Short mmCIF file of C-alpha atoms and ligand atoms in Angstrom, two decimals:
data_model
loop_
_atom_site.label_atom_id
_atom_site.label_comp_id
_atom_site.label_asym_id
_atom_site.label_seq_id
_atom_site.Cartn_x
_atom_site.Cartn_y
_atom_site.Cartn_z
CA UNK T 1 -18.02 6.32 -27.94
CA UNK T 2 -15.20 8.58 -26.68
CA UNK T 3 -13.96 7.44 -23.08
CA UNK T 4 -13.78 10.88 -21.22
CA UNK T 5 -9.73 11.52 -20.29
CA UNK T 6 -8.70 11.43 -16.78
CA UNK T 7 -5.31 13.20 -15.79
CA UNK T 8 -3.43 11.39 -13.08
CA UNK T 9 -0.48 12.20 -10.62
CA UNK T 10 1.49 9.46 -9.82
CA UNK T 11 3.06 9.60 -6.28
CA UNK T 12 5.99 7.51 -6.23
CA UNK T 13 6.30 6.80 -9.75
CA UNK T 14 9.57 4.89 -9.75
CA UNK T 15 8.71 2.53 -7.38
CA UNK T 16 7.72 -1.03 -7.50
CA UNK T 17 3.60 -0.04 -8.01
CA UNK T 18 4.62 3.53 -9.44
CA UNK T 19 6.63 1.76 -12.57
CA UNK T 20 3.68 -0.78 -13.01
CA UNK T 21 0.95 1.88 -12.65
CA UNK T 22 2.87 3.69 -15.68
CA UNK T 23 3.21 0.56 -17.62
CA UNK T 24 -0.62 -0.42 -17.96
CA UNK T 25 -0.83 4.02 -18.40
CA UNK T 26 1.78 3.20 -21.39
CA UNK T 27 -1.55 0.90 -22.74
CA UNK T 28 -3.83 3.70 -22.94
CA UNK T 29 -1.58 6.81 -23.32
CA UNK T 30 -4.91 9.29 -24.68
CA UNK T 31 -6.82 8.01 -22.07
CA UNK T 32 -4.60 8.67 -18.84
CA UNK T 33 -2.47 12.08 -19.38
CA UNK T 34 -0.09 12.10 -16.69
CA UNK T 35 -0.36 15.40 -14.87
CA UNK T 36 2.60 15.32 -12.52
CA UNK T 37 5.18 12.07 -11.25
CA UNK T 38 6.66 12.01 -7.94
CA UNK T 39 9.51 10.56 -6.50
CA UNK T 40 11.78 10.80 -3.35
CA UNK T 41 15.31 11.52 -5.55
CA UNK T 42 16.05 8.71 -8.07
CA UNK T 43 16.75 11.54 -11.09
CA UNK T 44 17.89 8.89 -13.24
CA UNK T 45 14.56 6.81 -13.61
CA UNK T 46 12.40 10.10 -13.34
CA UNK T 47 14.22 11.53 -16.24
CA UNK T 48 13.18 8.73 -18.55
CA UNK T 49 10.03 8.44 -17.02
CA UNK T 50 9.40 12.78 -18.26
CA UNK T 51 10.79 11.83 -21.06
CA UNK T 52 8.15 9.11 -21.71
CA UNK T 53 5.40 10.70 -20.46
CA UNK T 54 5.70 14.36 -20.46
CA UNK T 55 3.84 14.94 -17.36
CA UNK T 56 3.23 19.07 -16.55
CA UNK T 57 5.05 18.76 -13.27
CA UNK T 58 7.75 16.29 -11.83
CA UNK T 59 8.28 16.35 -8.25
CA UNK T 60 11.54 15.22 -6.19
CA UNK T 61 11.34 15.74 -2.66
CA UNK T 62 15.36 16.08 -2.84
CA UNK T 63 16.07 19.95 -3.64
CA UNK T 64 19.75 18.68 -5.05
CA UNK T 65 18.28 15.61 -6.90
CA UNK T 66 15.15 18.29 -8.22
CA UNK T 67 18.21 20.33 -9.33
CA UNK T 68 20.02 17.85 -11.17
CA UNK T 69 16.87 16.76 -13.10
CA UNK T 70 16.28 20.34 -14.02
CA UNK T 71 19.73 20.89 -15.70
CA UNK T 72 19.33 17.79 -17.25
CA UNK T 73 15.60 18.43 -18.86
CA UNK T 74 17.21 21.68 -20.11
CA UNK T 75 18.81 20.12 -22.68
CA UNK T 76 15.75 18.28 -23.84
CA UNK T 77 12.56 19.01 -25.66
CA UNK T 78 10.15 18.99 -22.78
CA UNK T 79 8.38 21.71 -21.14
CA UNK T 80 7.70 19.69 -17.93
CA UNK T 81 8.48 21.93 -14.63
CA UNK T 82 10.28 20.63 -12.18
CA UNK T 83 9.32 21.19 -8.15
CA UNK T 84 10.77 19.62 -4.77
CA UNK T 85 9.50 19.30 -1.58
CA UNK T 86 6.78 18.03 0.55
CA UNK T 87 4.18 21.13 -0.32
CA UNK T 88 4.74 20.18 -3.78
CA UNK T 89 3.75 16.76 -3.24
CA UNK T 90 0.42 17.80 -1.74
CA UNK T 91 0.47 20.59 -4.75
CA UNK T 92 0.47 18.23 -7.64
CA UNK T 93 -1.81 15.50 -5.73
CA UNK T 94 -4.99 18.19 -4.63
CA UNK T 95 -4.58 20.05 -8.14
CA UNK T 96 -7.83 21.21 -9.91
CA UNK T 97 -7.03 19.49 -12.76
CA UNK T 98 -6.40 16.39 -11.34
CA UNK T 99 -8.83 13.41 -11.49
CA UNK T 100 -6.96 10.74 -10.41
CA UNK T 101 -4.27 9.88 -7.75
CA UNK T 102 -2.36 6.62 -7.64
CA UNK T 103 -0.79 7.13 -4.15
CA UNK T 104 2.34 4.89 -4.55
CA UNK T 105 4.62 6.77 -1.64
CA UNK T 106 6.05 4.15 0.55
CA UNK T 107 5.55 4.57 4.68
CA UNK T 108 4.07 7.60 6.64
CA UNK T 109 6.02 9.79 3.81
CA UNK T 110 2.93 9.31 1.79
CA UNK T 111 0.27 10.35 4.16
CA UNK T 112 -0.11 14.54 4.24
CA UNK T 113 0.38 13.73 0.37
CA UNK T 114 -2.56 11.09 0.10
CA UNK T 115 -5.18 12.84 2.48
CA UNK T 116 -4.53 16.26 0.46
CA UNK T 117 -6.08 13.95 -2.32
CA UNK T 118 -8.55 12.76 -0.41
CA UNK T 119 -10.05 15.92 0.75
CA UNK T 120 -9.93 17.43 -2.56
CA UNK T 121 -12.72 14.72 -4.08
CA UNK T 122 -10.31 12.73 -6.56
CA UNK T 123 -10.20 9.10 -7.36
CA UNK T 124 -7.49 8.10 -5.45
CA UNK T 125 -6.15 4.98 -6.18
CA UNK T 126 -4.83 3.52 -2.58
CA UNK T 127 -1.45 1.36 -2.45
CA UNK T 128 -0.16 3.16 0.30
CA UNK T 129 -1.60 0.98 3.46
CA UNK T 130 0.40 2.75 5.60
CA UNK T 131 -1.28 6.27 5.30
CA UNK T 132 -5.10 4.54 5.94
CA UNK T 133 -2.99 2.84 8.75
CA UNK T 134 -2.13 6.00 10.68
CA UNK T 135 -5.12 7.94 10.08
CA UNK T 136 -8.16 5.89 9.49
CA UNK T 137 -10.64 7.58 11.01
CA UNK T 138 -9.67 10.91 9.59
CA UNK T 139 -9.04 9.46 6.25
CA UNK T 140 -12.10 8.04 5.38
CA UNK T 141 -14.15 10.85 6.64
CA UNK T 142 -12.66 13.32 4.91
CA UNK T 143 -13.45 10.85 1.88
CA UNK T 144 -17.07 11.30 2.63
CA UNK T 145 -16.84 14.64 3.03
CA UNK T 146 -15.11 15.58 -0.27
CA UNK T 147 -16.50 12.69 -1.81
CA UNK T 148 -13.55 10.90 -3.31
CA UNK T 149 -13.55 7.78 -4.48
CA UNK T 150 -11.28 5.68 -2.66
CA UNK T 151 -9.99 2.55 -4.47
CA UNK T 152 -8.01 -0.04 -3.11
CA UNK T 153 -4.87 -1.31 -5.12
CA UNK T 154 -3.30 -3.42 -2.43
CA UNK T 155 -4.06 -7.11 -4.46
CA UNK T 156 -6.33 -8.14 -1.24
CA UNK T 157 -8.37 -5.36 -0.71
CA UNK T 158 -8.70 -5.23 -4.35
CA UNK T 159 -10.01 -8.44 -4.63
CA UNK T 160 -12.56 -7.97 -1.85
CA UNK T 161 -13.92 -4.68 -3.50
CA UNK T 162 -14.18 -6.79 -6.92
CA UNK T 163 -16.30 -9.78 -5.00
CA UNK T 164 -18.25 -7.60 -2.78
CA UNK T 165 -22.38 -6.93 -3.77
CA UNK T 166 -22.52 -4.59 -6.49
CA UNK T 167 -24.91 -1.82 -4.50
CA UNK T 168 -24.83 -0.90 -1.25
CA UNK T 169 -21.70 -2.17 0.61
CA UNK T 170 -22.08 0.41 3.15
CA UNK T 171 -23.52 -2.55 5.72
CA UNK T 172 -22.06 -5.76 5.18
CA UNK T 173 -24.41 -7.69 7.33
CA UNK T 174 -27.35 -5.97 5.51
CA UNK T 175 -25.69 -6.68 2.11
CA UNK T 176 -25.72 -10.41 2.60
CA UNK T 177 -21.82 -10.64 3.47
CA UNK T 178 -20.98 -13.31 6.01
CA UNK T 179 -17.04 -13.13 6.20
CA UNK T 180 -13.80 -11.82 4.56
CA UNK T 181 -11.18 -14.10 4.02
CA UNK T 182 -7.89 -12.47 3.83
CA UNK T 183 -5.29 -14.55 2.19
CA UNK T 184 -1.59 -14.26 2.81
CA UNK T 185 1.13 -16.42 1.12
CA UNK T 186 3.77 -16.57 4.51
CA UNK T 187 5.98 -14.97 2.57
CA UNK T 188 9.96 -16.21 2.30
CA UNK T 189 10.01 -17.70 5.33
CA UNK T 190 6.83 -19.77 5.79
CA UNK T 191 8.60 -22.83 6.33
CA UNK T 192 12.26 -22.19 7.53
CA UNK T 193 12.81 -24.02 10.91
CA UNK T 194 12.16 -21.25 13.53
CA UNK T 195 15.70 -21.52 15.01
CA UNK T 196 16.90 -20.10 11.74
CA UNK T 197 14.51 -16.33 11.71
CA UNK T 198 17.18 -15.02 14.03
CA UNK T 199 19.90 -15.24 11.31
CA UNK T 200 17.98 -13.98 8.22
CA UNK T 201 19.57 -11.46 5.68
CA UNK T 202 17.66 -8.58 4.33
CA UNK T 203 18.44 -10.42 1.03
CA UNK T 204 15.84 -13.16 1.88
CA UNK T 205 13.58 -11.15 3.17
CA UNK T 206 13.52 -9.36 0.43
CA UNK T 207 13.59 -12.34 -1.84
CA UNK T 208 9.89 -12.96 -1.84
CA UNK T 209 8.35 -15.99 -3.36
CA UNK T 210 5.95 -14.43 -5.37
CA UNK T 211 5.10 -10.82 -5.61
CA UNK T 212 8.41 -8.04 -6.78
CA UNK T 213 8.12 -5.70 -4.57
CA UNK T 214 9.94 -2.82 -2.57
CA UNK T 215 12.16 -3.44 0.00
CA UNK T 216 9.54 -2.12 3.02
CA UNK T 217 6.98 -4.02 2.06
CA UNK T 218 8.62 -7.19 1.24
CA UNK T 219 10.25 -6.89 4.91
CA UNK T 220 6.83 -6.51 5.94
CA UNK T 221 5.83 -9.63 4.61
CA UNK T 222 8.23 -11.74 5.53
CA UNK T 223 7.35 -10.77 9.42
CA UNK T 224 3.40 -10.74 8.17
CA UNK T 225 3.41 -7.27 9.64
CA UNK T 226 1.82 -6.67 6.02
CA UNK T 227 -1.29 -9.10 6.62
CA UNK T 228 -1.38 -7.06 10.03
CA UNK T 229 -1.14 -3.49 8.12
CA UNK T 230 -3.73 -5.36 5.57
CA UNK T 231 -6.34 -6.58 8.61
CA UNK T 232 -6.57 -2.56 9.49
CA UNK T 233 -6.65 -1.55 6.04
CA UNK T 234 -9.69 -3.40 5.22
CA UNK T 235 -11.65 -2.60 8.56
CA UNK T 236 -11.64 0.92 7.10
CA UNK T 237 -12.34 0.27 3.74
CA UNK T 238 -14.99 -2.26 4.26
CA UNK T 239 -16.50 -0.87 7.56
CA UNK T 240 -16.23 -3.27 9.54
CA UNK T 241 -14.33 -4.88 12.45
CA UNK T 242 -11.48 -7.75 12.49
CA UNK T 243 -13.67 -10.38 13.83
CA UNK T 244 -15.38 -10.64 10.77
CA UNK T 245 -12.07 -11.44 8.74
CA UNK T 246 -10.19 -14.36 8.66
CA UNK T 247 -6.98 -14.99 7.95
CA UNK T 248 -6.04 -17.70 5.52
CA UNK T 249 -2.75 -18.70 4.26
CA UNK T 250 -2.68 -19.44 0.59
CA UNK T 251 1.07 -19.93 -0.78
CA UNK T 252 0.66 -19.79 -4.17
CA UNK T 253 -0.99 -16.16 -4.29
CA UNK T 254 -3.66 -16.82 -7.09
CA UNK T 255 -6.43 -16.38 -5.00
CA UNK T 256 -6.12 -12.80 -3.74
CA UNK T 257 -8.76 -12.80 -0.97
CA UNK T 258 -12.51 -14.30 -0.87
CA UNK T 259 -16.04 -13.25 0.16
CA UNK T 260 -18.45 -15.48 1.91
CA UNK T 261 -22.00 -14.98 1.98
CA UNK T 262 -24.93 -15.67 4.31
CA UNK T 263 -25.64 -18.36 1.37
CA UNK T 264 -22.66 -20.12 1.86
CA UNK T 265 -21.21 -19.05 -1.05
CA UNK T 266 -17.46 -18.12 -1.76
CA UNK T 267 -16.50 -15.86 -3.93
CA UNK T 268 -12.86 -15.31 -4.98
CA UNK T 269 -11.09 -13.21 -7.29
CA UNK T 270 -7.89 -14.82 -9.13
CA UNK T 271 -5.14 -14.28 -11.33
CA UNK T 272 -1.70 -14.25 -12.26
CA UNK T 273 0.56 -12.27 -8.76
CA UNK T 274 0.92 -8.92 -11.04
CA UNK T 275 -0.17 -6.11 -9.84
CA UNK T 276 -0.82 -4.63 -12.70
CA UNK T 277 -4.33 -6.33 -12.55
CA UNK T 278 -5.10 -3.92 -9.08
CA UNK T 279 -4.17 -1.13 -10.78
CA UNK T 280 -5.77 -1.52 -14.10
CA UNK T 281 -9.00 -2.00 -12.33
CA UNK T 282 -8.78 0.76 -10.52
CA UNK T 283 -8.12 3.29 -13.72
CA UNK T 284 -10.64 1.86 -15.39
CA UNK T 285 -13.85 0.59 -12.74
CA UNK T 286 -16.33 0.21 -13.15
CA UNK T 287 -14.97 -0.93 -16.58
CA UNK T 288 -11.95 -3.17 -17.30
CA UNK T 289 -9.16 -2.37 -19.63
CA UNK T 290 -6.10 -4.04 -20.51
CA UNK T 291 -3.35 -4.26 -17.60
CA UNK T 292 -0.72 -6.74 -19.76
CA UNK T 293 -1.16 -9.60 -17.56
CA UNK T 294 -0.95 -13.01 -18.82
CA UNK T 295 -3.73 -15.53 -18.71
CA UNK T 296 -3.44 -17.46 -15.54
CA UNK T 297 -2.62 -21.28 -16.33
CA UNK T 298 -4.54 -23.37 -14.24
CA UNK T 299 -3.03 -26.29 -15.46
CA UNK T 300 0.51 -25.06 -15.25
CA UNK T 301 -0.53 -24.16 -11.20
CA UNK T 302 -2.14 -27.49 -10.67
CA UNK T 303 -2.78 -26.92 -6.90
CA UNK T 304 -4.16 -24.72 -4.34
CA UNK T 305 -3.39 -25.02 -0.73
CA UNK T 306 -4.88 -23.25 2.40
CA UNK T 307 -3.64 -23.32 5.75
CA UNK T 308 -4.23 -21.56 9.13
CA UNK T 309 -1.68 -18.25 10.83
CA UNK T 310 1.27 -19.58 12.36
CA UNK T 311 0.90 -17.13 14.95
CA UNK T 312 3.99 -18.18 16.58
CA UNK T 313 5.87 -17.79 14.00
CA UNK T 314 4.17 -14.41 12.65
CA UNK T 315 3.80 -12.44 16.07
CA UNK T 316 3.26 -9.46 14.64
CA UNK T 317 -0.03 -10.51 13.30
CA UNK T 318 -1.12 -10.30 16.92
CA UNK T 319 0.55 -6.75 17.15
CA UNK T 320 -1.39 -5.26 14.58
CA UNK T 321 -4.91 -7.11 16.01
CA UNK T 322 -3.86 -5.33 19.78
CA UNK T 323 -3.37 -2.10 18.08
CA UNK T 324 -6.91 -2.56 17.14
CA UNK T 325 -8.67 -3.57 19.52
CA UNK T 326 -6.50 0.09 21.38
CA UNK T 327 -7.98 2.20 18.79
CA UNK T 328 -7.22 5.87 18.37
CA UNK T 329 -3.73 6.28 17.36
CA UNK T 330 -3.06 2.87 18.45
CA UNK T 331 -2.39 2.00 14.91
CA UNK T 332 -0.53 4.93 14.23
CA UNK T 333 2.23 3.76 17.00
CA UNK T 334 2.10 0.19 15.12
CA UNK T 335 2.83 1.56 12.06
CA UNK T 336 5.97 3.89 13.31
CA UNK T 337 7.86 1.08 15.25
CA UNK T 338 7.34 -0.70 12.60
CA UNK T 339 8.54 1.21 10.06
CA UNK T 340 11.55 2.40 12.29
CA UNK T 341 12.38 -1.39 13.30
CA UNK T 342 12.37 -2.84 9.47
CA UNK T 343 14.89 0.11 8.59
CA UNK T 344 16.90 -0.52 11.07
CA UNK T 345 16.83 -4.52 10.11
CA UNK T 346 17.54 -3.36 6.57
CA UNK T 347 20.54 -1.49 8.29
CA UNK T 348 21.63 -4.77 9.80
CA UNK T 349 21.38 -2.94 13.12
CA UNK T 350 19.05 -5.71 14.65
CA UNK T 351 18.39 -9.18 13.68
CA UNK T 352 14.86 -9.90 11.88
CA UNK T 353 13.23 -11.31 14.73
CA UNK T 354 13.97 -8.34 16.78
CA UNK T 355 11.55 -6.45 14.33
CA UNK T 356 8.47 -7.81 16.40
CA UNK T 357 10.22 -7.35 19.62
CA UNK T 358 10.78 -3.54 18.61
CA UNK T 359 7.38 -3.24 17.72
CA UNK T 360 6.26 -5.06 21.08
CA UNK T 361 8.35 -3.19 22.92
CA UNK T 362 6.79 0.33 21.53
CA UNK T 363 3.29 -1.26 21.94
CA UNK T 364 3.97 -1.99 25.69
CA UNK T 365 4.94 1.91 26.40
CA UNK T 366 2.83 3.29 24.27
CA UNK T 367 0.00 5.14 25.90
CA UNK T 368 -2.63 5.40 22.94
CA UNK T 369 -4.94 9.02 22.50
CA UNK T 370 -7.90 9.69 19.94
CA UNK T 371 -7.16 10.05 16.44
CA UNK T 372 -9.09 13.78 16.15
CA UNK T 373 -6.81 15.80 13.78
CA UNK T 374 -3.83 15.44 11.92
CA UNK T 375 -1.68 17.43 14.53
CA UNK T 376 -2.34 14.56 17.04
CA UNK T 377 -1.69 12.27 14.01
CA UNK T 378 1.31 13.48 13.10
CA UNK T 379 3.04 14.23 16.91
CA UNK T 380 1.70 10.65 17.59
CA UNK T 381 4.07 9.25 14.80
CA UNK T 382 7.04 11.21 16.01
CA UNK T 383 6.25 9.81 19.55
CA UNK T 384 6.73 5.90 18.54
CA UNK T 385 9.23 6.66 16.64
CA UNK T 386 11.70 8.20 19.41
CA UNK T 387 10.20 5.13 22.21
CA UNK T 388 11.28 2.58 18.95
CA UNK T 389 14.80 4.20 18.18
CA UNK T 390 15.65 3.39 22.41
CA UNK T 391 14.01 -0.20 21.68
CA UNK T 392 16.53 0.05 18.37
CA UNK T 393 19.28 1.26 20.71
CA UNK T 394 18.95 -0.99 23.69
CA UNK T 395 19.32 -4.35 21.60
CA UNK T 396 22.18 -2.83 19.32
CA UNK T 397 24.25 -2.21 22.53
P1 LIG Y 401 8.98 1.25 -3.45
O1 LIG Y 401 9.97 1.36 -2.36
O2 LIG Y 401 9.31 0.39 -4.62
O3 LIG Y 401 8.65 2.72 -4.02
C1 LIG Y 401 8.38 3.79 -3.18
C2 LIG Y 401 8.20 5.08 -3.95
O4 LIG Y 401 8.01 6.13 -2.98
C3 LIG Y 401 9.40 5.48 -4.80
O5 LIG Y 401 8.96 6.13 -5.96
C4 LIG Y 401 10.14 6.48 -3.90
O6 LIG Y 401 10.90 7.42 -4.63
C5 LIG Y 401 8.98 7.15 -3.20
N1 LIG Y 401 9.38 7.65 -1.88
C6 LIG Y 401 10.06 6.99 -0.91
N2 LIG Y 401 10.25 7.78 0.17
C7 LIG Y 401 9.69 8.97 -0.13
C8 LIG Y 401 9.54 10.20 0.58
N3 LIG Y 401 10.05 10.37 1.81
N4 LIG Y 401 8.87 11.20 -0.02
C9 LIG Y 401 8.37 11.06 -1.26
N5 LIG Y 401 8.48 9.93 -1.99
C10 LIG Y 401 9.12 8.89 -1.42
O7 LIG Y 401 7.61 0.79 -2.80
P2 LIG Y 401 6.42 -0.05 -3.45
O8 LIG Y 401 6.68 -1.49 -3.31
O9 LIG Y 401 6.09 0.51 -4.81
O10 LIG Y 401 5.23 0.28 -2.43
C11 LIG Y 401 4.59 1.52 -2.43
C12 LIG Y 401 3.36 1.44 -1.53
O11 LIG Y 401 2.44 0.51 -2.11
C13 LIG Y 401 3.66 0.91 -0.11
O12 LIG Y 401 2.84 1.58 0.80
C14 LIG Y 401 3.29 -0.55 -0.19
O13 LIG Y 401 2.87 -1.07 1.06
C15 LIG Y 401 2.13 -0.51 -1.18
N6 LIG Y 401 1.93 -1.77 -1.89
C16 LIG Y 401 2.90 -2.23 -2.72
C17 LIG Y 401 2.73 -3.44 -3.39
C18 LIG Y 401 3.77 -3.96 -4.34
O14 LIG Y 401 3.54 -4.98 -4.99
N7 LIG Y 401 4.92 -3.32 -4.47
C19 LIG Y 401 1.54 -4.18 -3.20
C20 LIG Y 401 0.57 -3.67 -2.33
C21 LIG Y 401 0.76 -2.46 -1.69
MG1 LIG Y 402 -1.29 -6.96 -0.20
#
């Protein structure tokens, strides 16, 4: 039988899930014609990635860096067009001949790009947290409106989605589902003696034990903020609230997150920490295909361990559960202070424990509204940005 061919946009295609998402493409080149690649302005990597892939559009959001990758396509064989700028973004990911989005943007830069996919019906394969984050509400109704399919990449969710009931997962109480567990693997800093978080480099943040990642996101999981961005994420996706997901901390990240049922029964989904297995699943569900990934040695891992949130050490786990319980664009405020505090970390402007005291410090001010339109979305995000540059500020000085 002939699969039927889906052409995909990649936003962010030289990231960290953008490079793996064209890898497991690389495995099944006929089936997944890439439509258009995105990318903030590495010209270098997005050159050989055209190249590669001739895509019909390449996007840089950089008008010198779209420039540069223009002159230097000239000289090739490749009748790829180059664009820049955010419409173009939103252009290449709502096209008609699009089926499929792998939304791979880091931060808020990815939402007005990943909700013009959403509200123009496409598959859209979801790594960027941060946009379902901000905009929940909005997000997934305009999903159900325009009827997109809306497929979670983030390893977690991903693994819930694979061990959920088959059918109707609309109700999860209805369906049989007593409780999500959520793992987390305390990322680099698990066990350091807490006297020694204040002095941190963004070199061990970064250094995580056992996912390669981007920088924002590996930051984010060496606070936990990411199991905190991840709690949110799945109360959207799964419909439900955060007292019916637990947190469990697994280090050795083979189980990716568990189901429990009314049974008693646990169901986990496991593998090799590659996320190439996420995204894989998502091209090809309800079918599986190839991703690349090696056979998990059970033998060669020996041992699984579970243990309870340090919530002492992980504060910001309890920052993301307030901005919950606030609502509205409570979220959305979480998800700006902490994007502005982890830059400024990265910028060695503030020490890495200060990233929870930013965040705390925006949380404390911050009066939330309702979520009702992407205006109030949007101003919202500008809002905790400004209140976390003075939090930034105060502690530099
Ligand atoms: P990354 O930093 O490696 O890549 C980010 C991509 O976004 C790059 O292609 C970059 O050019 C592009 N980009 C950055 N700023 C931009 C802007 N302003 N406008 C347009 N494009 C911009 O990040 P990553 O690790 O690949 O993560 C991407 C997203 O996936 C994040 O939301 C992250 O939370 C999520 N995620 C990543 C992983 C992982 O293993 N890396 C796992 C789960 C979820
Ligand atoms: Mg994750």
């Amino acid at each position: 039988m002939i699969e039927s061919v889906k052409q995909i946009s990649i936003l962010g295609s030289t990231g960290s899930i953008g490079i793996s998402t064209l890898d497991v493409i690389s495995r099944h080149k006929n089936q997944y014609p890439v439509f258009a690649l995105t990318a903030n302005n590495n010209v270098e990597l997005m050159l050989k990635q055209v190249l590669e892939f001739q895509p019909k559009f390449a996007v840089l959001l950089d008008v010198s860096a779209a420039e540069l990758l223009r002159q230097r396509l000239s000289k090739k064989q490749v009748s790829t067009e180059v664009l820049s700028g955010k419409d173009a973004l939103e252009y290449v990911a709502s096209h008609e001949k699009v089926d499929y989005v792998m939304a791979a943007i880091v931060g808020a830069a990815g939402l007005l790009p990943t909700l013009a996919a959403v509200s123009t019906g496409k598959r859209v394969l979801l790594a960027n947290k941060e946009a379902l984050v901000m905009s929940g509400d909005l997000f997934m109704q305009q999903a159900k409106l325009s009827g997109a399919q809306v497929l979670p990449i983030d390893s977690e969710h991903n693994a819930i989605f694979q061990c959920m009931p088959e059918n109707d997962t609309s109700d999860l109480q209805t369906s049989g589902v007593r409780r999500i567990l959520l793992t987390g693997s305390g990322g680099p800093f698990r066990s350091l003696p807490l006297g020694s978080l204040e002095s941190v480099t963004p070199e061990q943040a970064c250094a995580h034990p056992n996912w390669s990642m981007g920088q924002k996101i590996s930051v984010d999981s060496a606070t936990m903020m990411n199991k905190g961005l991840e709690l949110i994420e799945a109360c959207w996706l799964f419909n439900t609230t955060q007292d019916f997901i637990d947190i469990v901390i697994h280090k050795q990240s083979v189980i990716h997150s568990m189901v429990e049922y009314n049974d008693g029964s646990v169901l986990a989904q496991m593998g090799n920490p590659d996320m190439r297995t996420p995204i894989a699943y998502g091209l090809g569900w309800p079918k599986r295909i190839d991703s690349g990934v090696s056979s998990l040695d059970l033998i060669q891992v020996s041992q699984l361990d579970f243990e309870p949130l340090d919530r002492e050490r992980f504060p910001c786990v309890g920052l993301a559960e307030h901005a919950i319980k606030q609502g509205g664009t409570g979220t959305t405020a979480l998800n700006a202070a902490n994007e502005v505090a982890v830059s400024a970390f990265l910028n060695r402007q503030i020490p890495f424990t200060a990233i929870a005291s930013v965040v705390a410090g925006v949380m404390d001010r911050y009066q939330r509204v309702d979520a009702d339109s992407i205006d109030i979305i949007l101003e919202q995000d500008l809002l905790a940005r400004r209140l976390a540059d003075e939090q930034v500020k105060c502690r530099a000085c």
